[in-house]
């Protein structure tokens, strides 16, 4: 599995991103960063500069969240994320979110320098370009009904205001989706704001 990480200031989503991948690179050490960020993103996503997302330069051995160099916290999910559940998409691929059994397919962390980082756990990796999004509700209003309904609700957007997009090969971009603006309000082009690394667990075999 691969890891994507991102941060807010860097939007390494990401808004610095780290993408963890499960399969494919099984012969390599869990925690190894096999596609590092460039420029200033390197310092944010790999603070000690050892080429691993693990706290130890020897990689993950028991838990790739507990042993992470960056103390990510899982986003709230209703259940363990199953693999092979995409329907028409390929099972255990680079679009299949997976976890290690404790509801951690996506994690985040805000650093002391105010970088907002995200880690995404995917079933596999691929060199081709692809996009992953984080949608954010900033006003606590959501849906078309009830006391907390969003006055800007639509069938295509029930209440999100911000979208952070990791577009591998292209960069990390932030959109104001509250106003349906298709132009990024913040752009981090290139590979400065994301990296890919190897996860510990192999839920996809």
CSV table of C-alpha atoms in Angstrom, one decimal:
chain,number,residue,atom,x,y,z
A,1,UNK,CA,0.0,0.0,0.0
A,2,UNK,CA,1.2,3.6,-0.6
A,3,UNK,CA,0.9,6.7,1.5
A,4,UNK,CA,0.1,10.2,0.3
A,5,UNK,CA,0.7,13.1,2.6
A,6,UNK,CA,-0.5,16.6,2.4
A,7,UNK,CA,-0.4,20.0,4.4
A,8,UNK,CA,-2.4,23.2,4.7
A,9,UNK,CA,0.3,25.8,4.2
A,10,UNK,CA,2.1,23.5,1.8
A,11,UNK,CA,-1.2,21.8,1.1
A,12,UNK,CA,1.0,18.8,0.9
A,13,UNK,CA,-2.2,17.3,1.3
A,14,UNK,CA,-1.7,17.3,1.2
A,15,UNK,CA,-2.1,20.4,2.0
A,16,UNK,CA,0.8,18.2,1.9
A,17,UNK,CA,0.0,14.7,1.0
A,18,UNK,CA,1.6,11.4,1.8
A,19,UNK,CA,0.2,8.4,0.0
A,20,UNK,CA,0.8,5.0,1.5
A,21,UNK,CA,0.5,2.0,-0.8
A,22,UNK,CA,0.0,-1.6,0.2
A,23,UNK,CA,1.0,-4.1,-2.5
A,24,UNK,CA,3.3,-3.9,-5.6
A,25,UNK,CA,6.5,-2.9,-3.8
A,26,UNK,CA,6.4,-5.7,-1.3
A,27,UNK,CA,10.2,-6.4,-1.5
A,28,UNK,CA,10.9,-2.9,-0.1
A,29,UNK,CA,10.9,-1.8,3.5
A,30,UNK,CA,7.6,-0.6,5.0
A,31,UNK,CA,7.9,3.2,5.5
A,32,UNK,CA,10.3,3.8,2.6
A,33,UNK,CA,9.5,6.9,0.7
A,34,UNK,CA,9.8,5.7,-2.9
A,35,UNK,CA,8.6,9.0,-4.5
A,36,UNK,CA,9.8,11.9,-2.4
A,37,UNK,CA,8.5,15.4,-2.5
A,38,UNK,CA,10.7,18.0,-4.0
A,39,UNK,CA,11.9,21.5,-2.8
A,40,UNK,CA,10.6,22.7,0.6
A,41,UNK,CA,8.0,19.9,0.8
A,42,UNK,CA,10.8,17.5,1.6
A,43,UNK,CA,11.4,19.1,5.0
A,44,UNK,CA,7.7,19.1,5.9
A,45,UNK,CA,6.9,15.5,4.8
A,46,UNK,CA,10.1,13.9,5.9
A,47,UNK,CA,11.2,16.1,8.9
A,48,UNK,CA,14.3,14.1,9.8
A,49,UNK,CA,15.4,13.6,6.1
A,50,UNK,CA,16.1,9.9,6.4
A,51,UNK,CA,13.9,8.8,3.5
A,52,UNK,CA,11.3,7.0,5.6
A,53,UNK,CA,7.8,8.0,6.9
A,54,UNK,CA,8.5,5.9,10.0
A,55,UNK,CA,10.0,7.3,13.2
A,56,UNK,CA,12.8,4.8,12.8
A,57,UNK,CA,15.1,4.6,9.8
A,58,UNK,CA,14.5,0.9,9.9
A,59,UNK,CA,10.9,1.3,8.8
A,60,UNK,CA,7.5,0.2,10.3
A,61,UNK,CA,7.4,-3.0,12.3
A,62,UNK,CA,4.1,-3.1,14.2
A,63,UNK,CA,1.8,-0.2,13.3
A,64,UNK,CA,2.4,2.4,10.6
A,65,UNK,CA,0.3,5.0,12.5
A,66,UNK,CA,1.8,4.6,16.0
A,67,UNK,CA,5.3,4.4,14.6
A,68,UNK,CA,4.9,7.3,12.1
A,69,UNK,CA,7.4,10.1,12.2
A,70,UNK,CA,4.5,12.5,11.9
A,71,UNK,CA,1.8,11.9,14.5
A,72,UNK,CA,-1.2,11.7,12.2
A,73,UNK,CA,-4.7,11.2,13.6
A,74,UNK,CA,-7.4,9.3,11.7
A,75,UNK,CA,-10.4,11.1,10.3
A,76,UNK,CA,-13.7,9.7,11.6
A,77,UNK,CA,-15.1,6.8,9.6
A,78,UNK,CA,-18.2,4.8,10.4
A,79,UNK,CA,-16.4,1.4,10.0
A,80,UNK,CA,-13.3,-0.3,8.9
A,81,UNK,CA,-12.7,0.6,5.2
A,82,UNK,CA,-13.2,-2.6,3.2
A,83,UNK,CA,-11.0,-3.3,0.2
A,84,UNK,CA,-12.3,-4.4,-3.3
A,85,UNK,CA,-15.4,-2.3,-2.9
A,86,UNK,CA,-15.2,0.0,-5.9
A,87,UNK,CA,-17.8,-1.6,-8.0
A,88,UNK,CA,-16.7,-0.9,-11.6
A,89,UNK,CA,-13.1,0.1,-10.5
A,90,UNK,CA,-10.2,-2.3,-10.1
A,91,UNK,CA,-9.9,-4.1,-6.8
A,92,UNK,CA,-7.0,-3.2,-4.5
A,93,UNK,CA,-5.7,-0.6,-7.0
A,94,UNK,CA,-4.5,3.0,-6.7
A,95,UNK,CA,-8.1,4.2,-6.3
A,96,UNK,CA,-9.1,1.7,-3.6
A,97,UNK,CA,-8.9,3.1,-0.1
A,98,UNK,CA,-7.8,0.5,2.5
A,99,UNK,CA,-6.9,0.5,6.2
A,100,UNK,CA,-4.9,-1.6,8.6
A,101,UNK,CA,-8.0,-2.7,10.6
A,102,UNK,CA,-8.5,0.4,12.8
A,103,UNK,CA,-10.4,2.8,10.6
A,104,UNK,CA,-7.4,4.8,9.3
A,105,UNK,CA,-7.7,5.0,5.5
A,106,UNK,CA,-7.2,8.8,5.7
A,107,UNK,CA,-5.3,10.7,8.5
A,108,UNK,CA,-4.4,14.3,9.0
A,109,UNK,CA,-2.1,16.4,11.1
A,110,UNK,CA,-1.6,20.2,11.6
A,111,UNK,CA,2.0,21.0,12.4
A,112,UNK,CA,3.4,23.7,14.6
A,113,UNK,CA,4.3,25.7,11.5
A,114,UNK,CA,0.6,25.5,10.5
A,115,UNK,CA,1.1,23.0,7.7
A,116,UNK,CA,-1.9,20.8,7.2
A,117,UNK,CA,-0.9,17.3,6.3
A,118,UNK,CA,-2.9,14.4,5.0
A,119,UNK,CA,-2.0,10.7,4.6
A,120,UNK,CA,-4.1,8.5,2.3
A,121,UNK,CA,-3.8,4.7,2.4
A,122,UNK,CA,-4.3,3.1,-1.0
A,123,UNK,CA,-4.4,-0.5,-2.1
A,124,UNK,CA,-1.7,-0.2,-4.7
A,125,UNK,CA,0.4,2.3,-6.6
A,126,UNK,CA,0.7,3.4,-10.2
A,127,UNK,CA,3.0,5.9,-12.0
A,128,UNK,CA,0.1,7.4,-14.0
A,129,UNK,CA,-1.5,10.7,-13.1
A,130,UNK,CA,-4.6,10.5,-10.8
A,131,UNK,CA,-6.5,12.8,-8.4
A,132,UNK,CA,-7.7,12.5,-4.8
A,133,UNK,CA,-9.9,15.1,-3.0
A,134,UNK,CA,-10.5,16.2,0.5
A,135,UNK,CA,-13.8,18.0,0.9
A,136,UNK,CA,-14.2,20.4,3.9
A,137,UNK,CA,-17.4,21.8,5.5
A,138,UNK,CA,-16.3,25.1,7.2
A,139,UNK,CA,-19.6,26.4,8.5
A,140,UNK,CA,-21.3,23.4,10.0
A,141,UNK,CA,-24.3,23.7,7.7
A,142,UNK,CA,-25.1,20.6,5.6
A,143,UNK,CA,-28.0,19.2,3.6
A,144,UNK,CA,-31.3,20.6,2.4
A,145,UNK,CA,-33.4,20.1,5.5
A,146,UNK,CA,-33.3,20.7,9.3
A,147,UNK,CA,-31.9,23.4,11.5
A,148,UNK,CA,-28.4,23.0,10.1
A,149,UNK,CA,-29.4,23.0,6.4
A,150,UNK,CA,-27.0,24.8,4.1
A,151,UNK,CA,-28.7,27.6,2.2
A,152,UNK,CA,-26.3,26.9,-0.7
A,153,UNK,CA,-27.2,23.3,-0.8
A,154,UNK,CA,-27.3,21.7,-4.3
A,155,UNK,CA,-27.7,18.1,-5.5
A,156,UNK,CA,-24.0,18.2,-6.5
A,157,UNK,CA,-22.7,19.8,-3.3
A,158,UNK,CA,-24.7,19.2,-0.1
A,159,UNK,CA,-22.6,21.6,2.0
A,160,UNK,CA,-18.9,21.7,1.4
A,161,UNK,CA,-17.0,24.9,1.0
A,162,UNK,CA,-13.4,23.8,0.2
A,163,UNK,CA,-11.9,21.1,-1.9
A,164,UNK,CA,-8.3,20.2,-1.6
A,165,UNK,CA,-7.1,18.2,-4.6
A,166,UNK,CA,-3.9,16.1,-4.9
A,167,UNK,CA,-3.3,15.7,-8.7
A,168,UNK,CA,-0.2,13.5,-9.0
A,169,UNK,CA,2.2,14.7,-11.7
A,170,UNK,CA,0.5,18.1,-11.5
A,171,UNK,CA,0.4,19.3,-7.9
A,172,UNK,CA,-1.9,20.2,-5.0
A,173,UNK,CA,-4.8,22.7,-5.5
A,174,UNK,CA,-7.4,24.3,-3.3
A,175,UNK,CA,-10.8,25.2,-4.7
A,176,UNK,CA,-13.7,27.3,-3.4
A,177,UNK,CA,-16.5,24.9,-4.2
A,178,UNK,CA,-19.1,27.0,-2.3
A,179,UNK,CA,-19.2,29.3,-5.2
A,180,UNK,CA,-18.6,26.7,-7.9
A,181,UNK,CA,-15.3,28.5,-8.9
A,182,UNK,CA,-13.3,26.1,-11.2
A,183,UNK,CA,-10.1,28.2,-10.8
A,184,UNK,CA,-7.9,27.1,-7.8
A,185,UNK,CA,-7.6,29.8,-5.1
A,186,UNK,CA,-4.3,28.3,-4.0
A,187,UNK,CA,-2.0,26.3,-6.2
A,188,UNK,CA,1.1,24.2,-5.5
A,189,UNK,CA,2.2,23.0,-8.9
A,190,UNK,CA,4.7,20.2,-9.4
A,191,UNK,CA,5.8,17.7,-6.8
A,192,UNK,CA,6.6,19.9,-3.8
A,193,UNK,CA,3.6,19.0,-1.8
A,194,UNK,CA,3.2,15.2,-2.0
A,195,UNK,CA,5.2,12.0,-1.6
A,196,UNK,CA,4.5,8.3,-1.8
A,197,UNK,CA,5.7,5.7,0.7
A,198,UNK,CA,5.2,2.0,1.5
A,199,UNK,CA,2.7,1.0,4.1
A,200,UNK,CA,3.2,-1.8,6.7
A,201,UNK,CA,0.1,-3.9,6.2
A,202,UNK,CA,-0.9,-5.7,3.0
A,203,UNK,CA,-4.7,-6.1,3.3
A,204,UNK,CA,-4.8,-6.6,-0.5
A,205,UNK,CA,-2.4,-9.5,-0.4
